[in-house]
PDB file of C-alpha atoms and ligand atoms in Angstrom:
ATOM      1  CA  MET R  10      -2.648   5.859  39.417  1.00 58.00           C
ATOM      2  CA  GLY R  11      -4.667   5.394  36.223  1.00 79.00           C
ATOM      3  CA  THR R  12      -3.786   3.115  33.326  1.00 88.00           C
ATOM      4  CA  PRO R  13      -0.404   4.147  31.842  1.00 93.00           C
ATOM      5  CA  ARG R  14      -0.685   6.130  28.618  1.00 98.00           C
ATOM      6  CA  VAL R  15       0.427   4.713  25.282  1.00 98.00           C
ATOM      7  CA  ALA R  16       2.323   6.671  22.602  1.00 98.00           C
ATOM      8  CA  VAL R  17       3.405   6.059  19.026  1.00 99.00           C
ATOM      9  CA  VAL R  18       6.511   7.979  17.925  1.00 99.00           C
ATOM     10  CA  THR R  19       7.158   7.649  14.191  1.00 98.00           C
ATOM     11  CA  GLY R  20      10.781   7.525  13.002  1.00 98.00           C
ATOM     12  CA  SER R  21      12.125   6.849  16.473  1.00 98.00           C
ATOM     13  CA  SER R  22      15.079   4.501  15.942  1.00 98.00           C
ATOM     14  CA  SER R  23      17.484   7.466  16.137  1.00 96.00           C
ATOM     15  CA  GLY R  24      17.866  11.214  16.703  1.00 96.00           C
ATOM     16  CA  ILE R  25      14.948  13.272  17.968  1.00 98.00           C
ATOM     17  CA  GLY R  26      12.426  10.417  17.840  1.00 98.00           C
ATOM     18  CA  ARG R  27      14.680   8.247  19.955  1.00 98.00           C
ATOM     19  CA  ALA R  28      15.052  11.004  22.574  1.00 98.00           C
ATOM     20  CA  VAL R  29      11.250  11.423  22.675  1.00 98.00           C
ATOM     21  CA  VAL R  30      10.779   7.694  23.248  1.00 98.00           C
ATOM     22  CA  GLU R  31      13.345   7.701  26.065  1.00 98.00           C
ATOM     23  CA  ARG R  32      11.753  10.778  27.687  1.00 98.00           C
ATOM     24  CA  PHE R  33       8.273   9.230  27.473  1.00 98.00           C
ATOM     25  CA  ALA R  34       9.566   5.991  29.021  1.00 98.00           C
ATOM     26  CA  ALA R  35      11.013   8.005  31.931  1.00 97.00           C
ATOM     27  CA  GLU R  36       7.504   9.431  32.442  1.00 97.00           C
ATOM     28  CA  GLY R  37       5.958   5.942  32.535  1.00 97.00           C
ATOM     29  CA  ILE R  38       4.412   6.277  29.061  1.00 98.00           C
ATOM     30  CA  ARG R  39       4.437   2.987  27.131  1.00 98.00           C
ATOM     31  CA  THR R  40       5.830   3.743  23.713  1.00 98.00           C
ATOM     32  CA  VAL R  41       5.895   2.205  20.268  1.00 98.00           C
ATOM     33  CA  VAL R  42       9.243   2.676  18.516  1.00 98.00           C
ATOM     34  CA  ASN R  43       8.963   2.860  14.730  1.00 98.00           C
ATOM     35  CA  SER R  44      11.217   3.077  11.696  1.00 98.00           C
ATOM     36  CA  ALA R  45      10.998   2.136   8.053  1.00 98.00           C
ATOM     37  CA  HIS R  46      14.401   0.457   7.765  1.00 97.00           C
ATOM     38  CA  SER R  47      16.595   0.586  10.885  1.00 97.00           C
ATOM     39  CA  VAL R  48      15.030  -2.539  12.363  1.00 98.00           C
ATOM     40  CA  GLU R  49      17.944  -3.608  14.537  1.00 98.00           C
ATOM     41  CA  ALA R  50      18.362  -0.154  16.138  1.00 98.00           C
ATOM     42  CA  GLY R  51      14.603   0.102  16.718  1.00 98.00           C
ATOM     43  CA  GLU R  52      14.331  -3.341  18.285  1.00 98.00           C
ATOM     44  CA  LYS R  53      17.335  -2.668  20.511  1.00 98.00           C
ATOM     45  CA  LEU R  54      15.857   0.614  21.735  1.00 98.00           C
ATOM     46  CA  ALA R  55      12.459  -0.957  22.469  1.00 98.00           C
ATOM     47  CA  ALA R  56      14.137  -3.843  24.330  1.00 98.00           C
ATOM     48  CA  SER R  57      16.032  -1.343  26.524  1.00 98.00           C
ATOM     49  CA  LEU R  58      12.826   0.290  27.781  1.00 97.00           C
ATOM     50  CA  PRO R  59      10.094  -1.000  30.077  1.00 95.00           C
ATOM     51  CA  ASP R  60       7.046  -2.257  28.165  1.00 95.00           C
ATOM     52  CA  ALA R  61       8.000  -0.711  24.799  1.00 98.00           C
ATOM     53  CA  LEU R  62       7.275  -2.256  21.403  1.00 98.00           C
ATOM     54  CA  TYR R  63       9.015  -1.929  18.039  1.00 98.00           C
ATOM     55  CA  VAL R  64       6.959  -1.854  14.840  1.00 98.00           C
ATOM     56  CA  GLN R  65       8.585  -1.582  11.440  1.00 98.00           C
ATOM     57  CA  ALA R  66       6.456   0.539   9.091  1.00 98.00           C
ATOM     58  CA  ASP R  67       7.094   3.077   6.357  1.00 98.00           C
ATOM     59  CA  VAL R  68       4.566   5.745   7.285  1.00 98.00           C
ATOM     60  CA  SER R  69       4.694   7.274   3.806  1.00 98.00           C
ATOM     61  CA  ASP R  70       2.673   4.194   2.786  1.00 98.00           C
ATOM     62  CA  GLU R  71      -0.972   4.459   3.890  1.00 98.00           C
ATOM     63  CA  GLU R  72      -1.428   0.745   4.526  1.00 98.00           C
ATOM     64  CA  GLN R  73       1.723   0.583   6.669  1.00 98.00           C
ATOM     65  CA  ALA R  74       0.743   3.712   8.625  1.00 98.00           C
ATOM     66  CA  ARG R  75      -2.620   2.067   9.401  1.00 98.00           C
ATOM     67  CA  ARG R  76      -0.879  -1.155  10.406  1.00 98.00           C
ATOM     68  CA  LEU R  77       1.407   0.758  12.794  1.00 98.00           C
ATOM     69  CA  VAL R  78      -1.606   2.172  14.625  1.00 99.00           C
ATOM     70  CA  ALA R  79      -3.585  -1.099  14.497  1.00 98.00           C
ATOM     71  CA  THR R  80      -0.645  -3.100  15.918  1.00 98.00           C
ATOM     72  CA  THR R  81      -0.294  -0.576  18.751  1.00 98.00           C
ATOM     73  CA  VAL R  82      -3.946  -0.819  19.705  1.00 98.00           C
ATOM     74  CA  GLU R  83      -3.940  -4.625  19.410  1.00 98.00           C
ATOM     75  CA  HIS R  84      -0.943  -4.790  21.742  1.00 98.00           C
ATOM     76  CA  TYR R  85      -1.842  -2.171  24.363  1.00 98.00           C
ATOM     77  CA  GLY R  86      -5.597  -1.750  23.887  1.00 98.00           C
ATOM     78  CA  ARG R  87      -5.367   2.039  23.569  1.00 98.00           C
ATOM     79  CA  LEU R  88      -3.542   4.993  22.040  1.00 98.00           C
ATOM     80  CA  ASP R  89      -3.206   8.318  23.882  1.00 98.00           C
ATOM     81  CA  ILE R  90      -0.366  10.169  22.136  1.00 99.00           C
ATOM     82  CA  LEU R  91       0.899  10.335  18.548  1.00 99.00           C
ATOM     83  CA  VAL R  92       4.183  12.052  17.697  1.00 99.00           C
ATOM     84  CA  ASN R  93       4.628  12.488  13.931  1.00 99.00           C
ATOM     85  CA  ASN R  94       8.404  12.747  13.816  1.00 98.00           C
ATOM     86  CA  ALA R  95       9.485  10.710  10.755  1.00 98.00           C
ATOM     87  CA  GLY R  96      10.750  13.102   8.140  1.00 98.00           C
ATOM     88  CA  ARG R  97      13.270  13.466   5.361  1.00 97.00           C
ATOM     89  CA  THR R  98      14.992  16.075   3.279  1.00 96.00           C
ATOM     90  CA  ARG R  99      17.203  16.434   0.223  1.00 95.00           C
ATOM     91  CA  PRO R 100      19.677  19.292   0.472  1.00 94.00           C
ATOM     92  CA  VAL R 101      19.213  21.557  -2.552  1.00 97.00           C
ATOM     93  CA  PRO R 102      20.443  25.180  -2.697  1.00 96.00           C
ATOM     94  CA  HIS R 103      17.321  27.361  -2.767  1.00 97.00           C
ATOM     95  CA  ALA R 104      18.459  29.232  -5.874  1.00 98.00           C
ATOM     96  CA  ASP R 105      18.912  26.020  -7.873  1.00 98.00           C
ATOM     97  CA  LEU R 106      15.287  25.742  -9.001  1.00 98.00           C
ATOM     98  CA  GLU R 107      15.949  23.058 -11.605  1.00 98.00           C
ATOM     99  CA  ALA R 108      17.493  20.749  -8.986  1.00 98.00           C
ATOM    100  CA  ALA R 109      14.303  20.788  -6.915  1.00 98.00           C
ATOM    101  CA  GLY R 110      12.430  18.706  -9.461  1.00 98.00           C
ATOM    102  CA  PRO R 111       9.086  16.951  -9.022  1.00 98.00           C
ATOM    103  CA  GLU R 112      10.708  13.744  -7.748  1.00 98.00           C
ATOM    104  CA  VAL R 113      12.357  15.693  -4.882  1.00 98.00           C
ATOM    105  CA  TRP R 114       9.009  17.288  -3.995  1.00 98.00           C
ATOM    106  CA  ARG R 115       7.177  13.943  -4.128  1.00 98.00           C
ATOM    107  CA  GLU R 116       9.755  12.105  -2.029  1.00 98.00           C
ATOM    108  CA  ILE R 117       9.713  14.760   0.698  1.00 98.00           C
ATOM    109  CA  PHE R 118       5.941  15.334   0.658  1.00 98.00           C
ATOM    110  CA  ASP R 119       5.146  11.602   0.656  1.00 98.00           C
ATOM    111  CA  LEU R 120       6.793  11.217   4.053  1.00 98.00           C
ATOM    112  CA  ASN R 121       6.643  14.632   5.739  1.00 98.00           C
ATOM    113  CA  VAL R 122       3.110  15.637   4.737  1.00 99.00           C
ATOM    114  CA  LEU R 123       1.228  12.494   3.685  1.00 98.00           C
ATOM    115  CA  GLY R 124       2.968  10.371   6.325  1.00 98.00           C
ATOM    116  CA  THR R 125       1.871  12.813   9.028  1.00 99.00           C
ATOM    117  CA  TRP R 126      -1.647  12.995   7.608  1.00 99.00           C
ATOM    118  CA  GLN R 127      -2.314   9.297   7.161  1.00 98.00           C
ATOM    119  CA  THR R 128      -0.836   8.238  10.507  1.00 99.00           C
ATOM    120  CA  THR R 129      -2.984  10.872  12.208  1.00 99.00           C
ATOM    121  CA  VAL R 130      -6.120   9.764  10.337  1.00 98.00           C
ATOM    122  CA  ALA R 131      -5.506   6.164  11.423  1.00 98.00           C
ATOM    123  CA  ALA R 132      -4.921   7.246  15.038  1.00 99.00           C
ATOM    124  CA  VAL R 133      -7.882   9.622  15.435  1.00 99.00           C
ATOM    125  CA  PRO R 134     -10.602   7.122  16.466  1.00 98.00           C
ATOM    126  CA  HIS R 135      -8.337   5.711  19.183  1.00 98.00           C
ATOM    127  CA  LEU R 136      -7.083   9.103  20.405  1.00 98.00           C
ATOM    128  CA  ARG R 137     -10.701  10.299  20.533  1.00 98.00           C
ATOM    129  CA  ALA R 138     -11.740   7.258  22.557  1.00 98.00           C
ATOM    130  CA  THR R 139      -9.388   8.305  25.382  1.00 98.00           C
ATOM    131  CA  GLY R 140     -11.179  11.679  25.663  1.00 97.00           C
ATOM    132  CA  SER R 141      -7.826  13.506  25.963  1.00 97.00           C
ATOM    133  CA  GLY R 142      -5.707  12.457  23.002  1.00 98.00           C
ATOM    134  CA  ALA R 143      -2.636  14.440  21.969  1.00 98.00           C
ATOM    135  CA  VAL R 144      -0.894  14.769  18.608  1.00 99.00           C
ATOM    136  CA  VAL R 145       2.495  16.479  18.381  1.00 99.00           C
ATOM    137  CA  ASN R 146       3.886  17.077  14.894  1.00 99.00           C
ATOM    138  CA  ILE R 147       7.589  17.714  14.397  1.00 98.00           C
ATOM    139  CA  SER R 148       8.061  20.720  12.143  1.00 98.00           C
ATOM    140  CA  SER R 149      11.221  22.837  11.770  1.00 98.00           C
ATOM    141  CA  VAL R 150      12.202  26.515  11.891  1.00 97.00           C
ATOM    142  CA  ALA R 151      12.190  26.092   8.114  1.00 97.00           C
ATOM    143  CA  GLY R 152       8.390  25.797   8.335  1.00 98.00           C
ATOM    144  CA  SER R 153       8.024  29.489   9.122  1.00 97.00           C
ATOM    145  CA  ARG R 154      11.274  31.133   7.989  1.00 96.00           C
ATOM    146  CA  PRO R 155      12.842  31.306   4.521  1.00 95.00           C
ATOM    147  CA  ALA R 156      15.520  28.788   5.526  1.00 92.00           C
ATOM    148  CA  GLY R 157      16.160  25.048   5.573  1.00 93.00           C
ATOM    149  CA  SER R 158      17.957  22.393   3.559  1.00 93.00           C
ATOM    150  CA  SER R 159      15.739  22.820   0.477  1.00 97.00           C
ATOM    151  CA  VAL R 160      12.618  24.643  -0.658  1.00 98.00           C
ATOM    152  CA  PRO R 161      10.522  21.437  -0.837  1.00 98.00           C
ATOM    153  CA  TYR R 162      11.570  20.561   2.742  1.00 98.00           C
ATOM    154  CA  ALA R 163      10.703  24.025   4.082  1.00 98.00           C
ATOM    155  CA  VAL R 164       7.335  23.991   2.284  1.00 98.00           C
ATOM    156  CA  SER R 165       6.582  20.507   3.654  1.00 98.00           C
ATOM    157  CA  LYS R 166       7.136  21.813   7.189  1.00 98.00           C
ATOM    158  CA  ALA R 167       4.935  24.868   6.520  1.00 98.00           C
ATOM    159  CA  ALA R 168       2.257  22.394   5.380  1.00 99.00           C
ATOM    160  CA  ILE R 169       2.666  20.436   8.622  1.00 99.00           C
ATOM    161  CA  GLU R 170       2.206  23.619  10.662  1.00 98.00           C
ATOM    162  CA  HIS R 171      -0.989  24.569   8.845  1.00 98.00           C
ATOM    163  CA  MET R 172      -2.216  20.963   9.079  1.00 99.00           C
ATOM    164  CA  THR R 173      -1.628  21.279  12.830  1.00 99.00           C
ATOM    165  CA  ARG R 174      -3.932  24.310  13.037  1.00 98.00           C
ATOM    166  CA  LEU R 175      -6.591  22.849  10.744  1.00 98.00           C
ATOM    167  CA  LEU R 176      -6.730  19.539  12.631  1.00 98.00           C
ATOM    168  CA  ALA R 177      -6.689  21.279  16.013  1.00 98.00           C
ATOM    169  CA  ASN R 178      -9.756  23.171  14.862  1.00 98.00           C
ATOM    170  CA  THR R 179     -11.679  20.039  13.894  1.00 98.00           C
ATOM    171  CA  LEU R 180     -10.484  17.412  16.381  1.00 98.00           C
ATOM    172  CA  GLY R 181     -11.255  19.176  19.667  1.00 98.00           C
ATOM    173  CA  PRO R 182     -12.402  18.808  22.330  1.00 98.00           C
ATOM    174  CA  GLU R 183     -11.232  15.188  22.591  1.00 98.00           C
ATOM    175  CA  ILE R 184      -7.900  15.633  20.781  1.00 98.00           C
ATOM    176  CA  ARG R 185      -5.332  18.453  20.955  1.00 98.00           C
ATOM    177  CA  VAL R 186      -2.975  18.929  18.006  1.00 99.00           C
ATOM    178  CA  ASN R 187       0.259  20.897  18.430  1.00 99.00           C
ATOM    179  CA  ALA R 188       3.667  21.084  16.794  1.00 99.00           C
ATOM    180  CA  VAL R 189       7.258  21.530  17.875  1.00 98.00           C
ATOM    181  CA  ALA R 190       9.610  23.309  15.471  1.00 98.00           C
ATOM    182  CA  PRO R 191      13.297  22.634  16.188  1.00 98.00           C
ATOM    183  CA  GLY R 192      16.199  24.723  15.003  1.00 96.00           C
ATOM    184  CA  LEU R 193      19.470  22.962  14.311  1.00 94.00           C
ATOM    185  CA  VAL R 194      19.732  19.756  16.387  1.00 96.00           C
ATOM    186  CA  GLU R 195      22.691  17.378  16.536  1.00 92.00           C
ATOM    187  CA  THR R 196      21.418  14.033  15.213  1.00 88.00           C
ATOM    188  CA  PRO R 197      22.658  11.424  12.722  1.00 83.00           C
ATOM    189  CA  TRP R 198      20.801  13.523  10.121  1.00 80.00           C
ATOM    190  CA  THR R 199      22.954  16.614  10.667  1.00 84.00           C
ATOM    191  CA  ALA R 200      26.263  14.898  11.567  1.00 85.00           C
ATOM    192  CA  GLY R 201      28.995  14.933   8.945  1.00 81.00           C
ATOM    193  CA  SER R 202      27.302  17.465   6.662  1.00 82.00           C
ATOM    194  CA  ASP R 203      29.115  20.630   5.530  1.00 84.00           C
ATOM    195  CA  PHE R 204      25.783  22.393   5.085  1.00 81.00           C
ATOM    196  CA  PHE R 205      24.836  21.834   8.727  1.00 85.00           C
ATOM    197  CA  ALA R 206      28.400  22.437  10.021  1.00 88.00           C
ATOM    198  CA  THR R 207      28.309  25.989   8.604  1.00 89.00           C
ATOM    199  CA  ILE R 208      24.943  26.685  10.231  1.00 89.00           C
ATOM    200  CA  ALA R 209      26.176  25.194  13.540  1.00 92.00           C
ATOM    201  CA  GLU R 210      29.052  27.656  13.610  1.00 93.00           C
ATOM    202  CA  ARG R 211      26.643  30.579  13.147  1.00 92.00           C
ATOM    203  CA  VAL R 212      24.318  29.218  15.824  1.00 94.00           C
ATOM    204  CA  ARG R 213      27.147  28.937  18.387  1.00 95.00           C
ATOM    205  CA  GLU R 214      28.391  32.448  17.637  1.00 96.00           C
ATOM    206  CA  SER R 215      25.229  34.475  17.453  1.00 95.00           C
ATOM    207  CA  THR R 216      22.071  32.906  18.916  1.00 96.00           C
ATOM    208  CA  PRO R 217      20.949  33.844  22.470  1.00 97.00           C
ATOM    209  CA  LEU R 218      21.569  30.334  23.880  1.00 98.00           C
ATOM    210  CA  ARG R 219      24.920  29.959  22.038  1.00 96.00           C
ATOM    211  CA  ARG R 220      24.636  26.249  21.313  1.00 96.00           C
ATOM    212  CA  VAL R 221      23.199  23.769  18.851  1.00 96.00           C
ATOM    213  CA  GLY R 222      20.104  21.883  20.039  1.00 97.00           C
ATOM    214  CA  ARG R 223      20.199  18.398  21.506  1.00 97.00           C
ATOM    215  CA  PRO R 224      17.564  15.747  20.806  1.00 98.00           C
ATOM    216  CA  GLU R 225      16.718  15.899  24.539  1.00 98.00           C
ATOM    217  CA  ASP R 226      15.805  19.603  24.178  1.00 98.00           C
ATOM    218  CA  VAL R 227      13.215  18.696  21.578  1.00 98.00           C
ATOM    219  CA  ALA R 228      11.954  15.726  23.626  1.00 98.00           C
ATOM    220  CA  GLN R 229      11.428  18.073  26.577  1.00 98.00           C
ATOM    221  CA  ALA R 230       9.342  20.392  24.383  1.00 98.00           C
ATOM    222  CA  VAL R 231       7.281  17.481  23.000  1.00 98.00           C
ATOM    223  CA  LEU R 232       6.494  16.370  26.536  1.00 98.00           C
ATOM    224  CA  ALA R 233       5.528  19.967  27.396  1.00 98.00           C
ATOM    225  CA  MET R 234       3.066  20.042  24.479  1.00 98.00           C
ATOM    226  CA  VAL R 235       1.599  16.696  25.559  1.00 98.00           C
ATOM    227  CA  GLY R 236       1.058  18.223  28.992  1.00 98.00           C
ATOM    228  CA  ALA R 237      -0.236  21.618  27.798  1.00 98.00           C
ATOM    229  CA  THR R 238      -3.878  20.719  28.439  1.00 98.00           C
ATOM    230  CA  TYR R 239      -5.384  24.064  27.347  1.00 98.00           C
ATOM    231  CA  SER R 240      -3.266  24.562  24.210  1.00 98.00           C
ATOM    232  CA  THR R 241      -4.128  23.367  20.730  1.00 98.00           C
ATOM    233  CA  GLY R 242      -3.104  24.474  17.245  1.00 98.00           C
ATOM    234  CA  GLN R 243       0.197  25.854  18.582  1.00 98.00           C
ATOM    235  CA  VAL R 244       3.693  25.620  17.147  1.00 98.00           C
ATOM    236  CA  LEU R 245       6.457  25.774  19.758  1.00 98.00           C
ATOM    237  CA  LEU R 246       9.831  26.921  18.420  1.00 98.00           C
ATOM    238  CA  VAL R 247      12.791  25.091  20.000  1.00 98.00           C
ATOM    239  CA  ASP R 248      15.642  26.988  18.430  1.00 97.00           C
ATOM    240  CA  GLY R 249      17.774  28.504  21.204  1.00 97.00           C
ATOM    241  CA  GLY R 250      16.346  31.902  20.257  1.00 96.00           C
ATOM    242  CA  ALA R 251      17.612  31.755  16.654  1.00 94.00           C
ATOM    243  CA  HIS R 252      14.404  33.436  15.444  1.00 92.00           C
ATOM    244  CA  LEU R 253      15.410  36.598  17.349  1.00 94.00           C
ATOM    245  CA  ILE R 254      18.509  37.336  15.302  1.00 90.00           C
TER     246      ILE R 254
HETATM  247  P1  LIG G   7      17.117  11.052  12.025  1.00 61.13           P
HETATM  248  O1  LIG G   7      17.547  10.767  10.610  1.00 61.13           O
HETATM  249  O2  LIG G   7      18.080  10.877  13.130  1.00 61.13           O
HETATM  250  O3  LIG G   7      15.804  10.230  12.358  1.00 61.13           O
HETATM  251  C1  LIG G   7      14.801  10.010  11.410  1.00 61.13           C
HETATM  252  C2  LIG G   7      14.040   8.776  11.830  1.00 61.13           C
HETATM  253  O4  LIG G   7      12.970   8.562  10.905  1.00 61.13           O
HETATM  254  C3  LIG G   7      14.864   7.495  11.850  1.00 61.13           C
HETATM  255  O5  LIG G   7      14.442   6.736  12.962  1.00 61.13           O
HETATM  256  C4  LIG G   7      14.451   6.800  10.549  1.00 61.13           C
HETATM  257  O6  LIG G   7      14.586   5.402  10.633  1.00 61.13           O
HETATM  258  C5  LIG G   7      12.999   7.205  10.483  1.00 61.13           C
HETATM  259  N1  LIG G   7      12.365   7.148   9.174  1.00 61.13           N
HETATM  260  C6  LIG G   7      12.886   7.572   7.984  1.00 61.13           C
HETATM  261  N2  LIG G   7      11.995   7.352   6.997  1.00 61.13           N
HETATM  262  C7  LIG G   7      10.899   6.800   7.582  1.00 61.13           C
HETATM  263  C8  LIG G   7       9.647   6.346   7.088  1.00 61.13           C
HETATM  264  N3  LIG G   7       9.351   6.429   5.783  1.00 61.13           N
HETATM  265  N4  LIG G   7       8.762   5.806   7.964  1.00 61.13           N
HETATM  266  C9  LIG G   7       9.065   5.716   9.283  1.00 61.13           C
HETATM  267  N5  LIG G   7      10.230   6.123   9.795  1.00 61.13           N
HETATM  268  C10 LIG G   7      11.130   6.655   8.955  1.00 61.13           C
HETATM  269  O7  LIG G   7      16.549  12.553  11.936  1.00 61.13           O
HETATM  270  P2  LIG G   7      16.213  13.646  13.056  1.00 61.13           P
HETATM  271  O8  LIG G   7      17.175  14.748  12.896  1.00 61.13           O
HETATM  272  O9  LIG G   7      16.023  13.020  14.389  1.00 61.13           O
HETATM  273  O10 LIG G   7      14.821  14.178  12.488  1.00 61.13           O
HETATM  274  C11 LIG G   7      13.573  13.848  13.031  1.00 61.13           C
HETATM  275  C12 LIG G   7      12.559  14.936  12.665  1.00 61.13           C
HETATM  276  O11 LIG G   7      13.014  16.196  13.156  1.00 61.13           O
HETATM  277  C13 LIG G   7      12.333  15.109  11.169  1.00 61.13           C
HETATM  278  O12 LIG G   7      10.942  15.325  10.926  1.00 61.13           O
HETATM  279  C14 LIG G   7      13.095  16.393  10.836  1.00 61.13           C
HETATM  280  O13 LIG G   7      12.547  17.078   9.745  1.00 61.13           O
HETATM  281  C15 LIG G   7      12.928  17.151  12.123  1.00 61.13           C
HETATM  282  N6  LIG G   7      13.931  18.210  12.338  1.00 61.13           N
HETATM  283  C16 LIG G   7      15.265  17.887  12.533  1.00 61.13           C
HETATM  284  C17 LIG G   7      16.176  18.921  12.744  1.00 61.13           C
HETATM  285  C18 LIG G   7      17.626  18.651  12.970  1.00 61.13           C
HETATM  286  O14 LIG G   7      18.417  19.614  12.984  1.00 61.13           O
HETATM  287  N7  LIG G   7      18.046  17.411  13.200  1.00 61.13           N
HETATM  288  C19 LIG G   7      15.753  20.255  12.731  1.00 61.13           C
HETATM  289  C20 LIG G   7      14.409  20.539  12.521  1.00 61.13           C
HETATM  290  C21 LIG G   7      13.508  19.499  12.328  1.00 61.13           C
END
């Protein structure tokens, strides 16, 4: 048995990030739990897992993204895996162009695109040092289809997917960069929203797998991408086959 691997999962106090952390822990990967605000939930999750650490950091802020990575490396002495999961949206009907103003674009891009970029930049020297680093970015079906909670959100996910390909092209052979693109997943984000409830009904009625995704489904796919040692620059859809209809 070699030294256990170390992962950072951004935005992991709830939902998909939380499921990824729990899946990694089950695989013996030591994981850093992160959130910008939900400190209590993050600390509780880290305390429930063997050798996990909680670090509060808003990854849309460059200095805090760097501190997240630096604290990880100070604590564990290495970083093998980065999962860029922290993301946000603002539901805006696509036809309401005026409602998707610059402040909506900036808010979403600051976290989804810049947050992913600057956390990755901070992590690269450490991932490279392991000789087999892995980055997994969390996109969305909205990144490749004309769908999603708003145009700025969908475009931010398309940017993440192209960033995945561009970085995969430059960071090999020491680092692989892949993405996972979930369809509708039941998380605190989607709970209690009419917008998502309508989509959920359609998903249950007409997609091949006839159910909404669970955070564990996405975690399983993230782990698969971490283990896909000859794949880089790929986006894995985790949508129950929704793209087929
Ligand atoms: P969630 O709201 O349950 O979790 C988001 C997490 O990010 C929380 O832990 C929150 O504390 C953290 N966070 C928020 N702002 C942050 C910041 N600035 N810095 C660090 N952490 C921050 O949401 P979720 O549904 O689990 O979504 C996680 C990812 O999955 C997002 O990137 C989202 O776009 C993507 N996604 C979700 C769905 C879905 O249906 N739930 C579908 C496709 C893609």
